[in-house]
mmCIF file with all atom_site columns, C-alpha atoms in Angstrom:
data_model
loop_
_atom_site.group_PDB
_atom_site.id
_atom_site.type_symbol
_atom_site.label_atom_id
_atom_site.label_alt_id
_atom_site.label_comp_id
_atom_site.label_asym_id
_atom_site.label_entity_id
_atom_site.label_seq_id
_atom_site.pdbx_PDB_ins_code
_atom_site.Cartn_x
_atom_site.Cartn_y
_atom_site.Cartn_z
_atom_site.occupancy
_atom_site.B_iso_or_equiv
_atom_site.pdbx_formal_charge
_atom_site.auth_seq_id
_atom_site.auth_comp_id
_atom_site.auth_asym_id
_atom_site.auth_atom_id
_atom_site.pdbx_PDB_model_num
ATOM 1   C CA . MET A 1 1   ? -4.345  -19.674 12.061  1.00 42.00 ? 679 MET A CA 1
ATOM 2   C CA . THR A 1 2   ? -7.863  -20.920 11.212  1.00 41.00 ? 680 THR A CA 1
ATOM 3   C CA . LYS A 1 3   ? -10.391 -18.121 10.333  1.00 42.00 ? 681 LYS A CA 1
ATOM 4   C CA . SER A 1 4   ? -14.021 -18.319 11.389  1.00 39.00 ? 682 SER A CA 1
ATOM 5   C CA . THR A 1 5   ? -16.723 -17.977 8.821   1.00 38.00 ? 683 THR A CA 1
ATOM 6   C CA . ALA A 1 6   ? -18.096 -14.971 10.686  1.00 47.00 ? 684 ALA A CA 1
ATOM 7   C CA . GLU A 1 7   ? -18.061 -11.925 8.320   1.00 88.00 ? 685 GLU A CA 1
ATOM 8   C CA . ILE A 1 8   ? -17.349 -9.378  11.069  1.00 96.00 ? 686 ILE A CA 1
ATOM 9   C CA . SER A 1 9   ? -14.457 -10.943 12.923  1.00 97.00 ? 687 SER A CA 1
ATOM 10  C CA . ILE A 1 10  ? -11.385 -10.051 14.858  1.00 96.00 ? 688 ILE A CA 1
ATOM 11  C CA . TYR A 1 11  ? -8.085  -12.039 15.251  1.00 96.00 ? 689 TYR A CA 1
ATOM 12  C CA . VAL A 1 12  ? -7.106  -11.895 19.036  1.00 96.00 ? 690 VAL A CA 1
ATOM 13  C CA . ALA A 1 13  ? -3.436  -12.931 19.554  1.00 96.00 ? 691 ALA A CA 1
ATOM 14  C CA . CYS A 1 14  ? -1.840  -13.934 22.861  1.00 98.00 ? 692 CYS A CA 1
ATOM 15  C CA . LEU A 1 15  ? 0.796   -11.356 23.615  1.00 96.00 ? 693 LEU A CA 1
ATOM 16  C CA . ALA A 1 16  ? 3.093   -13.584 25.802  1.00 97.00 ? 694 ALA A CA 1
ATOM 17  C CA . ALA A 1 17  ? 3.439   -15.977 22.718  1.00 97.00 ? 695 ALA A CA 1
ATOM 18  C CA . TYR A 1 18  ? 3.846   -13.106 20.316  1.00 97.00 ? 696 TYR A CA 1
ATOM 19  C CA . ASN A 1 19  ? 6.552   -11.575 22.402  1.00 96.00 ? 697 ASN A CA 1
ATOM 20  C CA . ASN A 1 20  ? 8.392   -14.877 22.331  1.00 96.00 ? 698 ASN A CA 1
ATOM 21  C CA . GLY A 1 21  ? 8.170   -15.280 18.542  1.00 96.00 ? 699 GLY A CA 1
ATOM 22  C CA . LYS A 1 22  ? 5.193   -17.491 18.370  1.00 96.00 ? 700 LYS A CA 1
ATOM 23  C CA . LEU A 1 23  ? 1.862   -16.866 16.722  1.00 96.00 ? 701 LEU A CA 1
ATOM 24  C CA . HIS A 1 24  ? -0.887  -17.980 18.815  1.00 98.00 ? 702 HIS A CA 1
ATOM 25  C CA . GLY A 1 25  ? -4.379  -16.635 18.542  1.00 98.00 ? 703 GLY A CA 1
ATOM 26  C CA . CYS A 1 26  ? -7.863  -17.305 17.154  1.00 98.00 ? 704 CYS A CA 1
ATOM 27  C CA . TRP A 1 27  ? -10.435 -15.712 14.924  1.00 97.00 ? 705 TRP A CA 1
ATOM 28  C CA . ILE A 1 28  ? -13.701 -14.526 16.673  1.00 97.00 ? 706 ILE A CA 1
ATOM 29  C CA . ASP A 1 29  ? -17.136 -13.455 15.557  1.00 97.00 ? 707 ASP A CA 1
ATOM 30  C CA . ALA A 1 30  ? -17.117 -9.996  17.029  1.00 97.00 ? 708 ALA A CA 1
ATOM 31  C CA . THR A 1 31  ? -20.924 -9.825  16.785  1.00 97.00 ? 709 THR A CA 1
ATOM 32  C CA . GLN A 1 32  ? -21.657 -12.483 19.294  1.00 97.00 ? 710 GLN A CA 1
ATOM 33  C CA . GLU A 1 33  ? -22.207 -11.801 23.047  1.00 97.00 ? 711 GLU A CA 1
ATOM 34  C CA . LEU A 1 34  ? -19.376 -10.156 25.025  1.00 97.00 ? 712 LEU A CA 1
ATOM 35  C CA . ASP A 1 35  ? -19.181 -13.171 27.383  1.00 97.00 ? 713 ASP A CA 1
ATOM 36  C CA . ASP A 1 36  ? -18.810 -15.508 24.635  1.00 98.00 ? 714 ASP A CA 1
ATOM 37  C CA . ILE A 1 37  ? -16.114 -13.509 23.113  1.00 98.00 ? 715 ILE A CA 1
ATOM 38  C CA . GLN A 1 38  ? -14.126 -13.292 26.466  1.00 98.00 ? 716 GLN A CA 1
ATOM 39  C CA . ASP A 1 39  ? -14.752 -17.043 26.974  1.00 98.00 ? 717 ASP A CA 1
ATOM 40  C CA . GLN A 1 40  ? -12.955 -17.745 23.548  1.00 98.00 ? 718 GLN A CA 1
ATOM 41  C CA . ILE A 1 41  ? -10.207 -15.351 24.391  1.00 98.00 ? 719 ILE A CA 1
ATOM 42  C CA . ASN A 1 42  ? -9.813  -17.098 27.935  1.00 98.00 ? 720 ASN A CA 1
ATOM 43  C CA . SER A 1 43  ? -9.583  -20.531 26.053  1.00 98.00 ? 721 SER A CA 1
ATOM 44  C CA . MET A 1 44  ? -7.227  -19.288 23.661  1.00 98.00 ? 722 MET A CA 1
ATOM 45  C CA . LEU A 1 45  ? -4.977  -17.853 26.443  1.00 98.00 ? 723 LEU A CA 1
ATOM 46  C CA . ALA A 1 46  ? -5.232  -21.071 28.411  1.00 97.00 ? 724 ALA A CA 1
ATOM 47  C CA . SER A 1 47  ? -4.044  -23.085 25.466  1.00 97.00 ? 725 SER A CA 1
ATOM 48  C CA . SER A 1 48  ? -0.984  -20.725 24.969  1.00 98.00 ? 726 SER A CA 1
ATOM 49  C CA . PRO A 1 49  ? 2.455   -22.150 24.413  1.00 97.00 ? 727 PRO A CA 1
ATOM 50  C CA . GLU A 1 50  ? 3.569   -19.648 26.972  1.00 96.00 ? 728 GLU A CA 1
ATOM 51  C CA . GLU A 1 51  ? 2.903   -20.145 30.745  1.00 94.00 ? 729 GLU A CA 1
ATOM 52  C CA . ASP A 1 52  ? 0.638   -17.670 32.544  1.00 92.00 ? 730 ASP A CA 1
ATOM 53  C CA . ALA A 1 53  ? -0.541  -16.005 29.292  1.00 96.00 ? 731 ALA A CA 1
ATOM 54  C CA . GLU A 1 54  ? -2.947  -13.145 30.321  1.00 96.00 ? 732 GLU A CA 1
ATOM 55  C CA . GLU A 1 55  ? -2.537  -10.384 27.943  1.00 96.00 ? 733 GLU A CA 1
ATOM 56  C CA . TYR A 1 56  ? -4.102  -10.263 24.378  1.00 95.00 ? 734 TYR A CA 1
ATOM 57  C CA . ALA A 1 57  ? -4.468  -7.821  21.649  1.00 94.00 ? 735 ALA A CA 1
ATOM 58  C CA . ILE A 1 58  ? -6.425  -7.627  18.389  1.00 95.00 ? 736 ILE A CA 1
ATOM 59  C CA . HIS A 1 59  ? -4.015  -8.298  15.661  1.00 95.00 ? 737 HIS A CA 1
ATOM 60  C CA . ASP A 1 60  ? -6.408  -8.429  12.471  1.00 95.00 ? 738 ASP A CA 1
ATOM 61  C CA . TYR A 1 61  ? -9.937  -7.968  11.700  1.00 95.00 ? 739 TYR A CA 1
ATOM 62  C CA . GLU A 1 62  ? -12.312 -8.352  8.869   1.00 95.00 ? 740 GLU A CA 1
ATOM 63  C CA . GLY A 1 63  ? -15.741 -6.945  7.906   1.00 94.00 ? 741 GLY A CA 1
ATOM 64  C CA . PHE A 1 64  ? -15.126 -3.564  9.397   1.00 93.00 ? 742 PHE A CA 1
ATOM 65  C CA . GLY A 1 65  ? -14.921 -1.786  5.994   1.00 90.00 ? 743 GLY A CA 1
ATOM 66  C CA . SER A 1 66  ? -12.974 1.538   6.262   1.00 88.00 ? 744 SER A CA 1
ATOM 67  C CA . TYR A 1 67  ? -13.181 1.709   9.874   1.00 92.00 ? 745 TYR A CA 1
ATOM 68  C CA . SER A 1 68  ? -9.662  1.143   11.429  1.00 91.00 ? 746 SER A CA 1
ATOM 69  C CA . LEU A 1 69  ? -9.976  -1.074  14.549  1.00 89.00 ? 747 LEU A CA 1
ATOM 70  C CA . GLY A 1 70  ? -7.073  -0.425  16.997  1.00 80.00 ? 748 GLY A CA 1
ATOM 71  C CA . GLU A 1 71  ? -4.952  -3.252  18.329  1.00 72.00 ? 749 GLU A CA 1
ATOM 72  C CA . TYR A 1 72  ? -5.727  -2.186  21.854  1.00 75.00 ? 750 TYR A CA 1
ATOM 73  C CA . GLU A 1 73  ? -9.299  -1.098  21.114  1.00 85.00 ? 751 GLU A CA 1
ATOM 74  C CA . GLY A 1 74  ? -10.805 -3.230  23.651  1.00 91.00 ? 752 GLY A CA 1
ATOM 75  C CA . ILE A 1 75  ? -13.375 -6.072  23.153  1.00 95.00 ? 753 ILE A CA 1
ATOM 76  C CA . ASP A 1 76  ? -16.207 -3.945  24.337  1.00 96.00 ? 754 ASP A CA 1
ATOM 77  C CA . SER A 1 77  ? -15.457 -1.297  21.761  1.00 95.00 ? 755 SER A CA 1
ATOM 78  C CA . ALA A 1 78  ? -14.864 -3.808  18.905  1.00 96.00 ? 756 ALA A CA 1
ATOM 79  C CA . HIS A 1 79  ? -18.148 -5.496  19.914  1.00 97.00 ? 757 HIS A CA 1
ATOM 80  C CA . GLU A 1 80  ? -20.165 -2.331  19.857  1.00 97.00 ? 758 GLU A CA 1
ATOM 81  C CA . VAL A 1 81  ? -18.701 -1.282  16.573  1.00 96.00 ? 759 VAL A CA 1
ATOM 82  C CA . ALA A 1 82  ? -19.395 -4.861  15.099  1.00 97.00 ? 760 ALA A CA 1
ATOM 83  C CA . GLY A 1 83  ? -22.963 -4.645  16.289  1.00 96.00 ? 761 GLY A CA 1
ATOM 84  C CA . PHE A 1 84  ? -23.454 -1.212  14.636  1.00 97.00 ? 762 PHE A CA 1
ATOM 85  C CA . ILE A 1 85  ? -22.021 -2.764  11.283  1.00 96.00 ? 763 ILE A CA 1
ATOM 86  C CA . GLU A 1 86  ? -24.141 -5.843  11.627  1.00 96.00 ? 764 GLU A CA 1
ATOM 87  C CA . GLU A 1 87  ? -27.283 -3.661  12.005  1.00 96.00 ? 765 GLU A CA 1
ATOM 88  C CA . HIS A 1 88  ? -26.406 -1.079  9.103   1.00 95.00 ? 766 HIS A CA 1
ATOM 89  C CA . GLY A 1 89  ? -24.303 -3.232  6.821   1.00 93.00 ? 767 GLY A CA 1
ATOM 90  C CA . GLU A 1 90  ? -21.718 -1.741  4.664   1.00 92.00 ? 768 GLU A CA 1
ATOM 91  C CA . LEU A 1 91  ? -23.126 1.609   5.120   1.00 95.00 ? 769 LEU A CA 1
ATOM 92  C CA . GLY A 1 92  ? -22.544 1.335   8.853   1.00 95.00 ? 770 GLY A CA 1
ATOM 93  C CA . ALA A 1 93  ? -19.017 0.292   8.139   1.00 93.00 ? 771 ALA A CA 1
ATOM 94  C CA . GLU A 1 94  ? -18.378 3.243   5.806   1.00 94.00 ? 772 GLU A CA 1
ATOM 95  C CA . LEU A 1 95  ? -20.001 5.815   8.190   1.00 95.00 ? 773 LEU A CA 1
ATOM 96  C CA . LEU A 1 96  ? -17.723 4.526   10.996  1.00 95.00 ? 774 LEU A CA 1
ATOM 97  C CA . GLY A 1 97  ? -14.658 5.222   8.609   1.00 91.00 ? 775 GLY A CA 1
ATOM 98  C CA . TYR A 1 98  ? -16.079 8.406   7.834   1.00 92.00 ? 776 TYR A CA 1
ATOM 99  C CA . TYR A 1 99  ? -16.564 9.673   11.446  1.00 92.00 ? 777 TYR A CA 1
ATOM 100 C CA . SER A 1 100 ? -14.135 7.472   13.430  1.00 85.00 ? 778 SER A CA 1
ATOM 101 C CA . ASP A 1 101 ? -16.706 7.732   16.176  1.00 91.00 ? 779 ASP A CA 1
ATOM 102 C CA . ILE A 1 102 ? -19.780 5.424   16.830  1.00 95.00 ? 780 ILE A CA 1
ATOM 103 C CA . GLU A 1 103 ? -21.801 8.066   18.400  1.00 96.00 ? 781 GLU A CA 1
ATOM 104 C CA . ASP A 1 104 ? -21.282 10.477  15.311  1.00 96.00 ? 782 ASP A CA 1
ATOM 105 C CA . ALA A 1 105 ? -22.212 7.537   13.009  1.00 96.00 ? 783 ALA A CA 1
ATOM 106 C CA . ARG A 1 106 ? -25.324 6.718   14.990  1.00 97.00 ? 784 ARG A CA 1
ATOM 107 C CA . LYS A 1 107 ? -26.418 10.360  14.933  1.00 97.00 ? 785 LYS A CA 1
ATOM 108 C CA . ALA A 1 108 ? -25.870 10.506  11.274  1.00 96.00 ? 786 ALA A CA 1
ATOM 109 C CA . VAL A 1 109 ? -28.104 7.298   10.724  1.00 96.00 ? 787 VAL A CA 1
ATOM 110 C CA . ASP A 1 110 ? -30.768 8.530   13.124  1.00 96.00 ? 788 ASP A CA 1
ATOM 111 C CA . GLU A 1 111 ? -30.859 12.340  12.286  1.00 97.00 ? 789 GLU A CA 1
ATOM 112 C CA . SER A 1 112 ? -29.367 13.098  8.867   1.00 97.00 ? 790 SER A CA 1
ATOM 113 C CA . TYR A 1 113 ? -29.789 10.207  6.639   1.00 97.00 ? 791 TYR A CA 1
ATOM 114 C CA . CYS A 1 114 ? -31.821 11.142  3.488   1.00 96.00 ? 792 CYS A CA 1
ATOM 115 C CA . GLY A 1 115 ? -32.077 7.647   1.996   1.00 96.00 ? 793 GLY A CA 1
ATOM 116 C CA . CYS A 1 116 ? -30.162 5.775   -0.939  1.00 97.00 ? 794 CYS A CA 1
ATOM 117 C CA . HIS A 1 117 ? -30.309 7.239   -4.353  1.00 98.00 ? 795 HIS A CA 1
ATOM 118 C CA . THR A 1 118 ? -29.018 6.448   -7.853  1.00 97.00 ? 796 THR A CA 1
ATOM 119 C CA . SER A 1 119 ? -26.929 9.676   -7.793  1.00 97.00 ? 797 SER A CA 1
ATOM 120 C CA . VAL A 1 120 ? -26.851 12.967  -6.064  1.00 97.00 ? 798 VAL A CA 1
ATOM 121 C CA . ALA A 1 121 ? -28.779 14.389  -9.192  1.00 97.00 ? 799 ALA A CA 1
ATOM 122 C CA . ASP A 1 122 ? -31.561 11.829  -8.412  1.00 97.00 ? 800 ASP A CA 1
ATOM 123 C CA . TYR A 1 123 ? -31.585 13.183  -4.736  1.00 97.00 ? 801 TYR A CA 1
ATOM 124 C CA . ALA A 1 124 ? -31.633 16.856  -5.879  1.00 96.00 ? 802 ALA A CA 1
ATOM 125 C CA . GLN A 1 125 ? -34.440 15.945  -8.319  1.00 95.00 ? 803 GLN A CA 1
ATOM 126 C CA . GLU A 1 126 ? -36.532 14.054  -5.585  1.00 95.00 ? 804 GLU A CA 1
ATOM 127 C CA . LEU A 1 127 ? -36.028 16.854  -3.155  1.00 95.00 ? 805 LEU A CA 1
ATOM 128 C CA . THR A 1 128 ? -36.999 19.551  -5.598  1.00 93.00 ? 806 THR A CA 1
ATOM 129 C CA . GLU A 1 129 ? -40.116 17.817  -6.600  1.00 92.00 ? 807 GLU A CA 1
ATOM 130 C CA . ASP A 1 130 ? -41.134 17.040  -3.065  1.00 92.00 ? 808 ASP A CA 1
ATOM 131 C CA . THR A 1 131 ? -40.795 20.643  -1.842  1.00 91.00 ? 809 THR A CA 1
ATOM 132 C CA . GLY A 1 132 ? -42.481 22.601  -4.658  1.00 86.00 ? 810 GLY A CA 1
ATOM 133 C CA . ASN A 1 133 ? -44.644 22.458  -7.695  1.00 89.00 ? 811 ASN A CA 1
ATOM 134 C CA . ILE A 1 134 ? -42.554 22.982  -10.894 1.00 89.00 ? 812 ILE A CA 1
ATOM 135 C CA . PRO A 1 135 ? -44.497 24.112  -13.911 1.00 90.00 ? 813 PRO A CA 1
ATOM 136 C CA . SER A 1 136 ? -44.256 21.546  -16.692 1.00 89.00 ? 814 SER A CA 1
ATOM 137 C CA . HIS A 1 137 ? -42.900 24.082  -19.196 1.00 91.00 ? 815 HIS A CA 1
ATOM 138 C CA . LEU A 1 138 ? -39.834 24.761  -16.796 1.00 90.00 ? 816 LEU A CA 1
ATOM 139 C CA . GLU A 1 139 ? -38.991 21.123  -15.711 1.00 89.00 ? 817 GLU A CA 1
ATOM 140 C CA . MET A 1 140 ? -36.650 20.672  -18.910 1.00 91.00 ? 818 MET A CA 1
ATOM 141 C CA . TYR A 1 141 ? -34.595 23.757  -17.694 1.00 94.00 ? 819 TYR A CA 1
ATOM 142 C CA . ILE A 1 142 ? -33.647 22.312  -14.290 1.00 94.00 ? 820 ILE A CA 1
ATOM 143 C CA . ASP A 1 143 ? -30.044 21.056  -14.179 1.00 96.00 ? 821 ASP A CA 1
ATOM 144 C CA . TYR A 1 144 ? -30.344 18.376  -11.234 1.00 96.00 ? 822 TYR A CA 1
ATOM 145 C CA . GLU A 1 145 ? -26.814 17.316  -11.714 1.00 97.00 ? 823 GLU A CA 1
ATOM 146 C CA . ARG A 1 146 ? -25.456 20.772  -11.097 1.00 97.00 ? 824 ARG A CA 1
ATOM 147 C CA . MET A 1 147 ? -27.796 21.292  -8.071  1.00 96.00 ? 825 MET A CA 1
ATOM 148 C CA . GLY A 1 148 ? -26.582 18.141  -6.505  1.00 96.00 ? 826 GLY A CA 1
ATOM 149 C CA . ARG A 1 149 ? -23.050 18.904  -7.157  1.00 96.00 ? 827 ARG A CA 1
ATOM 150 C CA . ASP A 1 150 ? -23.617 22.287  -5.613  1.00 97.00 ? 828 ASP A CA 1
ATOM 151 C CA . MET A 1 151 ? -25.211 20.787  -2.575  1.00 96.00 ? 829 MET A CA 1
ATOM 152 C CA . GLU A 1 152 ? -22.100 18.480  -2.223  1.00 95.00 ? 830 GLU A CA 1
ATOM 153 C CA . LEU A 1 153 ? -19.428 21.235  -2.758  1.00 96.00 ? 831 LEU A CA 1
ATOM 154 C CA . GLY A 1 154 ? -21.355 23.756  -0.755  1.00 95.00 ? 832 GLY A CA 1
ATOM 155 C CA . GLY A 1 155 ? -21.156 21.359  2.382   1.00 94.00 ? 833 GLY A CA 1
ATOM 156 C CA . ASP A 1 156 ? -24.911 20.853  2.684   1.00 95.00 ? 834 ASP A CA 1
ATOM 157 C CA . ILE A 1 157 ? -24.692 17.165  2.145   1.00 96.00 ? 835 ILE A CA 1
ATOM 158 C CA . PHE A 1 158 ? -22.032 14.429  2.060   1.00 95.00 ? 836 PHE A CA 1
ATOM 159 C CA . THR A 1 159 ? -22.336 11.021  0.351   1.00 96.00 ? 837 THR A CA 1
ATOM 160 C CA . ILE A 1 160 ? -21.285 7.549   0.892   1.00 95.00 ? 838 ILE A CA 1
ATOM 161 C CA . GLU A 1 161 ? -21.342 5.101   -2.034  1.00 95.00 ? 839 GLU A CA 1
ATOM 162 C CA . THR A 1 162 ? -21.733 1.545   -1.461  1.00 92.00 ? 840 THR A CA 1
ATOM 163 C CA . GLY A 1 163 ? -22.042 0.299   -5.010  1.00 91.00 ? 841 GLY A CA 1
ATOM 164 C CA . TYR A 1 164 ? -23.048 1.063   -8.548  1.00 95.00 ? 842 TYR A CA 1
ATOM 165 C CA . GLN A 1 165 ? -25.950 3.658   -8.261  1.00 96.00 ? 843 GLN A CA 1
ATOM 166 C CA . GLU A 1 166 ? -26.006 3.263   -4.619  1.00 96.00 ? 844 GLU A CA 1
ATOM 167 C CA . VAL A 1 167 ? -25.346 6.695   -3.121  1.00 97.00 ? 845 VAL A CA 1
ATOM 168 C CA . HIS A 1 168 ? -26.506 7.201   0.408   1.00 97.00 ? 846 HIS A CA 1
ATOM 169 C CA . ILE A 1 169 ? -27.108 10.893  1.178   1.00 98.00 ? 847 ILE A CA 1
ATOM 170 C CA . PHE A 1 170 ? -26.693 12.659  4.532   1.00 97.00 ? 848 PHE A CA 1
ATOM 171 C CA . TRP A 1 171 ? -27.360 16.180  5.640   1.00 96.00 ? 849 TRP A CA 1
ATOM 172 C CA . SER A 1 172 ? -24.246 17.834  6.870   1.00 91.00 ? 850 SER A CA 1
ATOM 173 C CA . HIS A 1 173 ? -25.633 19.980  9.691   1.00 76.00 ? 851 HIS A CA 1
#
């Protein structure tokens, strides 16, 4: 089983071989064109140790983050998800894991994304300063950590952390 060097990839297995106790399949870059993916699947099936091999399934995948790609997901769906992850990186993969639906993930990126911040408190401070004038003698009394925590606990926002001091903020509505 040789793995391709593609970061977002699927392992497609021949079901005829699998059902007869043989491992036969290939790693495929899931971000390439659908026709190219199908050509590689057809080539893998044609070289199967079992005659008349026609059925396949996705038995493994890499680069999909916390999104759980189903064994019978379908190549179209796997390709669409891979394209979203390729476009949005780790954040896209984690959004798909959060929503489990590509349309909801797209909507979150397009309509609810507030940006990447070092912390929720950093976002609360930015939001507060951008939406009003705070007198300088009151600035030291504002607890941005509590504001951020309250925004999160109150369901106003949700966050996805992709690294140290990489907190992506989304409005929940």
